[in-house]
Amino acid sequence: MPILRRFSDMAADHDFDPVPPAVSIDTLSHSFGQGSMRRQVLENISLRINPGEVVLLTGPSGCGKTTLLTLIGALRTVQQGSVNVLGQRLNGAGRRSRQQVRRRIGMIFQGHNLLRCLTAEQNVQMGADLLPDLTYRARRNEARTWLRAVGLDDHQMGQLPHDLSGGQKQRVAIARALAAHPRLLLADEPTAALDSRTGREVVDLLKKLAREQACAVLMVTHDPRILDVADRLLQMEDGCLLPAIQ
Amino acid sequence: MKSLWQGRRIPLSWMLLTRQPVRLLVALAGISFAGILMFMQLGFRDGLFDASVTVHRLFDADLVLISPRSASSVRMAGFPRRRLIQTLADPSVEGVTPVHWGLMLWRNPETRRNRAILALGFNPDDPFFLDPGLAEQTGVLKQKGRILFDQLSRPEFGPIADWYNDGRVVETEIAGNRVRVEGLVSLGTSFGADGNLLTSTETFLDLMPQKSPGGIEVGLIRLQPGTDPDLAVARLQQRLPGDVTVLTKQGFIDFEQNYWKSSTSIGFIFTLGAAMGFVVGCVIVYQVLYTDVSDHLPEYATLMAMGYRISHLLGVVMREGFYLAALGYVPAYLAGQGLYWFVRDATKLPVGMDLPRAITVLVMILVMCMLSSLLAMRRLIDADPAEIF
Ligand SMILES: Nc1ncnc2c1ncn2[C@@H]1O[C@H](COP(=O)(O)OP(=O)(O)OP(=O)(O)O)[C@@H](O)[C@H]1O
Ligand SMILES: [Mg+2]
C-alpha cells in the first residue's frame, strides 16, 4: 500500500524518499514549429507529483497546459529537459516504451472520446483488456465493477454512448481510464462539457476513486468551483509555472 | 483452446462493421458483385474450354495415337493405320480402334446451305464409346450411306431431329454424296464443331475420297487393367517411329484445350473480365475501409493514447477486411450457383461450380479484402494521439 503523504512532508526528505514520484519534471521546455515559425510553448518547467496526489492545473487559454499533459502522457517526444513518469525516463524514449508507459496512465479527455460502436460496458472493457493475464470473464467483471462504481446501472451499461447523457458518458470515460489500474490519471478539462452540478459530481467521483487506488491525478481545469478538490494547485502563464499558492 | 477463449477481447472489428449496417451492406454488395463477376468470367472460360472436348470425353480409351502434325480437332492430320496395329505387340495393350476424324460440309436439307460438321468414321462392329446406349445404335451404319446425327447439333444444320422423330426419311448431301439419317445420338457441340455425325469407315471414305484409305486420324488404345498409362505412353512412344504421338486420354483432352487456350484470345478475355471484377472489388472495399478508418480516427487515436499498440490497431483493420471477405463470399457463391444453373439452361454450355474455382474465387476475395485493408491502414498513420486532448 503506497502511503499518502502531503507534498510538503515529502519535499523535506525527498532525497532519501523510498517512494518514487509519479511524475518528476525538470527544466522542461517545448516549442512548436520550425525556423521563424518556431514558438516556445513551455519554458523551464519543473514539477513533481507524488503517488496518490491530486493536482489541479489552471491557467489562461493557450498557456500550454494541454501540451504539458501530452508530454507527461508520453504522447509527444520530449525536446528539452527531463520527464520521468512512473519510473520511466521519457527523454529519447522510443515508440514502444512510450506505449508501455501509456498503459499505466489513465487519460480522460474533454470530449469523452468513447468508441461510438461499443456499448458503455464494452468501452470500459477496452480499458480492462489492457490488463495482462486476466480471463475474459475477469476483465468483464472488472469493467462492470467500475461502471457500478461510477454510478451506472445494468441497463445503462448495455447502451451505446449515443444514448447516454453527457455526464454519463464522462463517467464511462472515467471508468475506462481507471479499469486499466493506472498509477497516474491525466484529465484535460473533464467537466468542460458538463453543467456545474454534474461536473462537481464527476470530479468528486474521480477524486474518490483515484484516492482508493492511490493513483496520482493531474487535472487541467478552468472551472473555479472544483478547485477545492485539489491537494495542490498549480498555475501556469505563458508557458511558465507560477510559484505554488497553497 | 480454452485459453484462447479466455484471452479473447472485445471484437472491435466486428462491432465497427456491424454497428454501421448501411456501410456494411454496401461493402458486402460490392464484394459479392466482384465475386459474382469472377465466378461468371472464370465459369464461362472453363465452360468454353470444357466444351471444346465434349466429343473427346466420350471415347472409351486409355491411350490415344494422333499425328504430330495435328493441330486441333478441326485440323487433324492422318497417320498410317499400321502404327496402331504395331502397338498390339506391347503386352499391356488389350485392344485398339482406328477412328477417322474430319470436318465435312453438310447441306441443310431445308435451306440447302452448307455448314461444316464433325464426322467420325469407325467400324460399326467395334464402337468405342463409353456410353453403352451409343454402342447399340451403331449397327445400322453397316449399310453404306447411313449416318447417325447428333441431335444436340446447332439448329443451322436443319430440323433433322424433328423430321426424323416425325417418321420422315431424312436425306441430305455431303460433298455431293447422298446420306440418310438412320438414327439420333446425343454427343454435344464443342468449339470446333457445331454438330457431329457418326458413320462407318466405308461411308466416311466415300464422303472424303481425298483421304488415303491406309491412313487414320485417331487411334484409340485400351490397356490391360492395372497398367500405368504414363509408363505405357513412354514405352509405346519409344517403340513407334516419329510420325505418331502417343497421348493418354487426359493428354488428348489437354492437347485440344491447349489449342484453344494458347491460339485464341478466349482465355485472355475471360481472365481479364475476372481481373476487372477483382479490381472493382478492391476499389469498393478500399473505399469502405478507408472511410471507416477516417471516421474513427479519433477513436483509434484514443486507443493509442490508452496504450494499445499500433500493431493491435492494424490487426483491427485487417480483421475488418477478413470479415468482409468471409461475409461477402457467401452471397457471391450462392449467386454464382444460381447463375451457372441459368447459363447451363440457356446456352447448353457445361458451366458448373467446381471446387478449384470456388477456392480460387475465395482466395481472390480474401486477397482483395486484405490488400484493401493494407492500403486503408496507411490512414492510421495519421492517427496522432497527441492531438486528441
Ligand atoms: N500541434 C501544435 N502545433 C503548433 N502549435 C500548437 C500545437 N498545439 C498547440 N499549439 C500552440 O501551443 C500553445 C499552447 O497550446 P495548449 O493547447 O497547450 O494550450 P492550453 O493551455 O491547453 O489552452 P486551452 O486552455 O485553450 O486548452 C497554443 O498557442 C497553441 O496554439
Ligand atoms: Mg487545452
PDB file of N, CA and C in Angstrom, chain B residues 11 22 27 39 76 89 99 134 136 159 163 170 185 194 241 308-309 328 353:
ATOM      1  N   PRO B  11     -14.624  -7.805 -29.570  1.00  0.00           N
ATOM      2  CA  PRO B  11     -14.450  -7.938 -31.033  1.00  0.00           C
ATOM      3  C   PRO B  11     -14.670  -6.606 -31.733  1.00  0.00           C
ATOM      4  N   VAL B  22     -25.535   0.046 -42.880  1.00  0.00           N
ATOM      5  CA  VAL B  22     -25.630   0.501 -44.270  1.00  0.00           C
ATOM      6  C   VAL B  22     -24.280   0.346 -44.964  1.00  0.00           C
ATOM      7  N   ALA B  27     -20.577  -2.533 -48.587  1.00  0.00           N
ATOM      8  CA  ALA B  27     -19.346  -3.293 -48.769  1.00  0.00           C
ATOM      9  C   ALA B  27     -19.641  -4.705 -49.234  1.00  0.00           C
ATOM     10  N   PHE B  39     -16.803 -15.309 -60.645  1.00  0.00           N
ATOM     11  CA  PHE B  39     -17.399 -16.636 -60.865  1.00  0.00           C
ATOM     12  C   PHE B  39     -17.886 -16.759 -62.309  1.00  0.00           C
ATOM     13  N   MET B  76      -7.136 -32.216 -88.003  1.00  0.00           N
ATOM     14  CA  MET B  76      -6.497 -33.475 -87.648  1.00  0.00           C
ATOM     15  C   MET B  76      -5.808 -34.046 -88.879  1.00  0.00           C
ATOM     16  N   ALA B  89       1.695 -55.202 -80.293  1.00  0.00           N
ATOM     17  CA  ALA B  89       2.845 -56.014 -79.905  1.00  0.00           C
ATOM     18  C   ALA B  89       3.196 -55.802 -78.432  1.00  0.00           C
ATOM     19  N   VAL B  99      -9.967 -44.721 -85.821  1.00  0.00           N
ATOM     20  CA  VAL B  99     -11.073 -43.778 -85.998  1.00  0.00           C
ATOM     21  C   VAL B  99     -10.689 -42.758 -87.065  1.00  0.00           C
ATOM     22  N   LEU B 134     -25.001 -45.838 -76.904  1.00  0.00           N
ATOM     23  CA  LEU B 134     -24.490 -45.442 -78.213  1.00  0.00           C
ATOM     24  C   LEU B 134     -24.040 -46.668 -79.002  1.00  0.00           C
ATOM     25  N   GLU B 136     -25.075 -49.611 -78.979  1.00  0.00           N
ATOM     26  CA  GLU B 136     -26.160 -50.421 -79.526  1.00  0.00           C
ATOM     27  C   GLU B 136     -26.693 -49.860 -80.833  1.00  0.00           C
ATOM     28  N   PRO B 159     -33.710 -29.019 -89.349  1.00  0.00           N
ATOM     29  CA  PRO B 159     -34.574 -29.653 -88.335  1.00  0.00           C
ATOM     30  C   PRO B 159     -34.503 -31.182 -88.424  1.00  0.00           C
ATOM     31  N   TRP B 163     -37.669 -33.879 -87.955  1.00  0.00           N
ATOM     32  CA  TRP B 163     -38.108 -34.656 -89.122  1.00  0.00           C
ATOM     33  C   TRP B 163     -37.974 -36.137 -88.835  1.00  0.00           C
ATOM     34  N   VAL B 170     -34.996 -38.850 -93.633  1.00  0.00           N
ATOM     35  CA  VAL B 170     -34.204 -37.622 -93.712  1.00  0.00           C
ATOM     36  C   VAL B 170     -32.957 -37.909 -94.535  1.00  0.00           C
ATOM     37  N   VAL B 185     -28.254 -39.462 -82.060  1.00  0.00           N
ATOM     38  CA  VAL B 185     -27.432 -39.672 -80.864  1.00  0.00           C
ATOM     39  C   VAL B 185     -27.283 -38.337 -80.155  1.00  0.00           C
ATOM     40  N   ASP B 194     -19.880 -27.427 -84.638  1.00  0.00           N
ATOM     41  CA  ASP B 194     -21.235 -27.018 -84.295  1.00  0.00           C
ATOM     42  C   ASP B 194     -22.173 -28.214 -84.295  1.00  0.00           C
ATOM     43  N   PRO B 241       7.760 -45.126 -84.517  1.00  0.00           N
ATOM     44  CA  PRO B 241       8.515 -44.049 -85.165  1.00  0.00           C
ATOM     45  C   PRO B 241       7.900 -42.679 -84.885  1.00  0.00           C
ATOM     46  N   TYR B 308      -2.780   1.027 -26.407  1.00  0.00           N
ATOM     47  CA  TYR B 308      -2.848  -0.054 -27.391  1.00  0.00           C
ATOM     48  C   TYR B 308      -1.742   0.150 -28.417  1.00  0.00           C
ATOM     49  N   ARG B 309      -1.182  -0.966 -28.832  1.00  0.00           N
ATOM     50  CA  ARG B 309      -0.102  -0.894 -29.807  1.00  0.00           C
ATOM     51  C   ARG B 309      -0.654  -0.630 -31.189  1.00  0.00           C
ATOM     52  N   GLY B 328     -18.824 -11.558 -47.579  1.00  0.00           N
ATOM     53  CA  GLY B 328     -19.147 -11.254 -48.975  1.00  0.00           C
ATOM     54  C   GLY B 328     -19.090 -12.481 -49.860  1.00  0.00           C
ATOM     55  N   MET B 353     -20.268 -25.113 -60.869  1.00  0.00           N
ATOM     56  CA  MET B 353     -19.383 -24.754 -59.764  1.00  0.00           C
ATOM     57  C   MET B 353     -18.479 -25.952 -59.500  1.00  0.00           C
TER      58      MET B 353
END
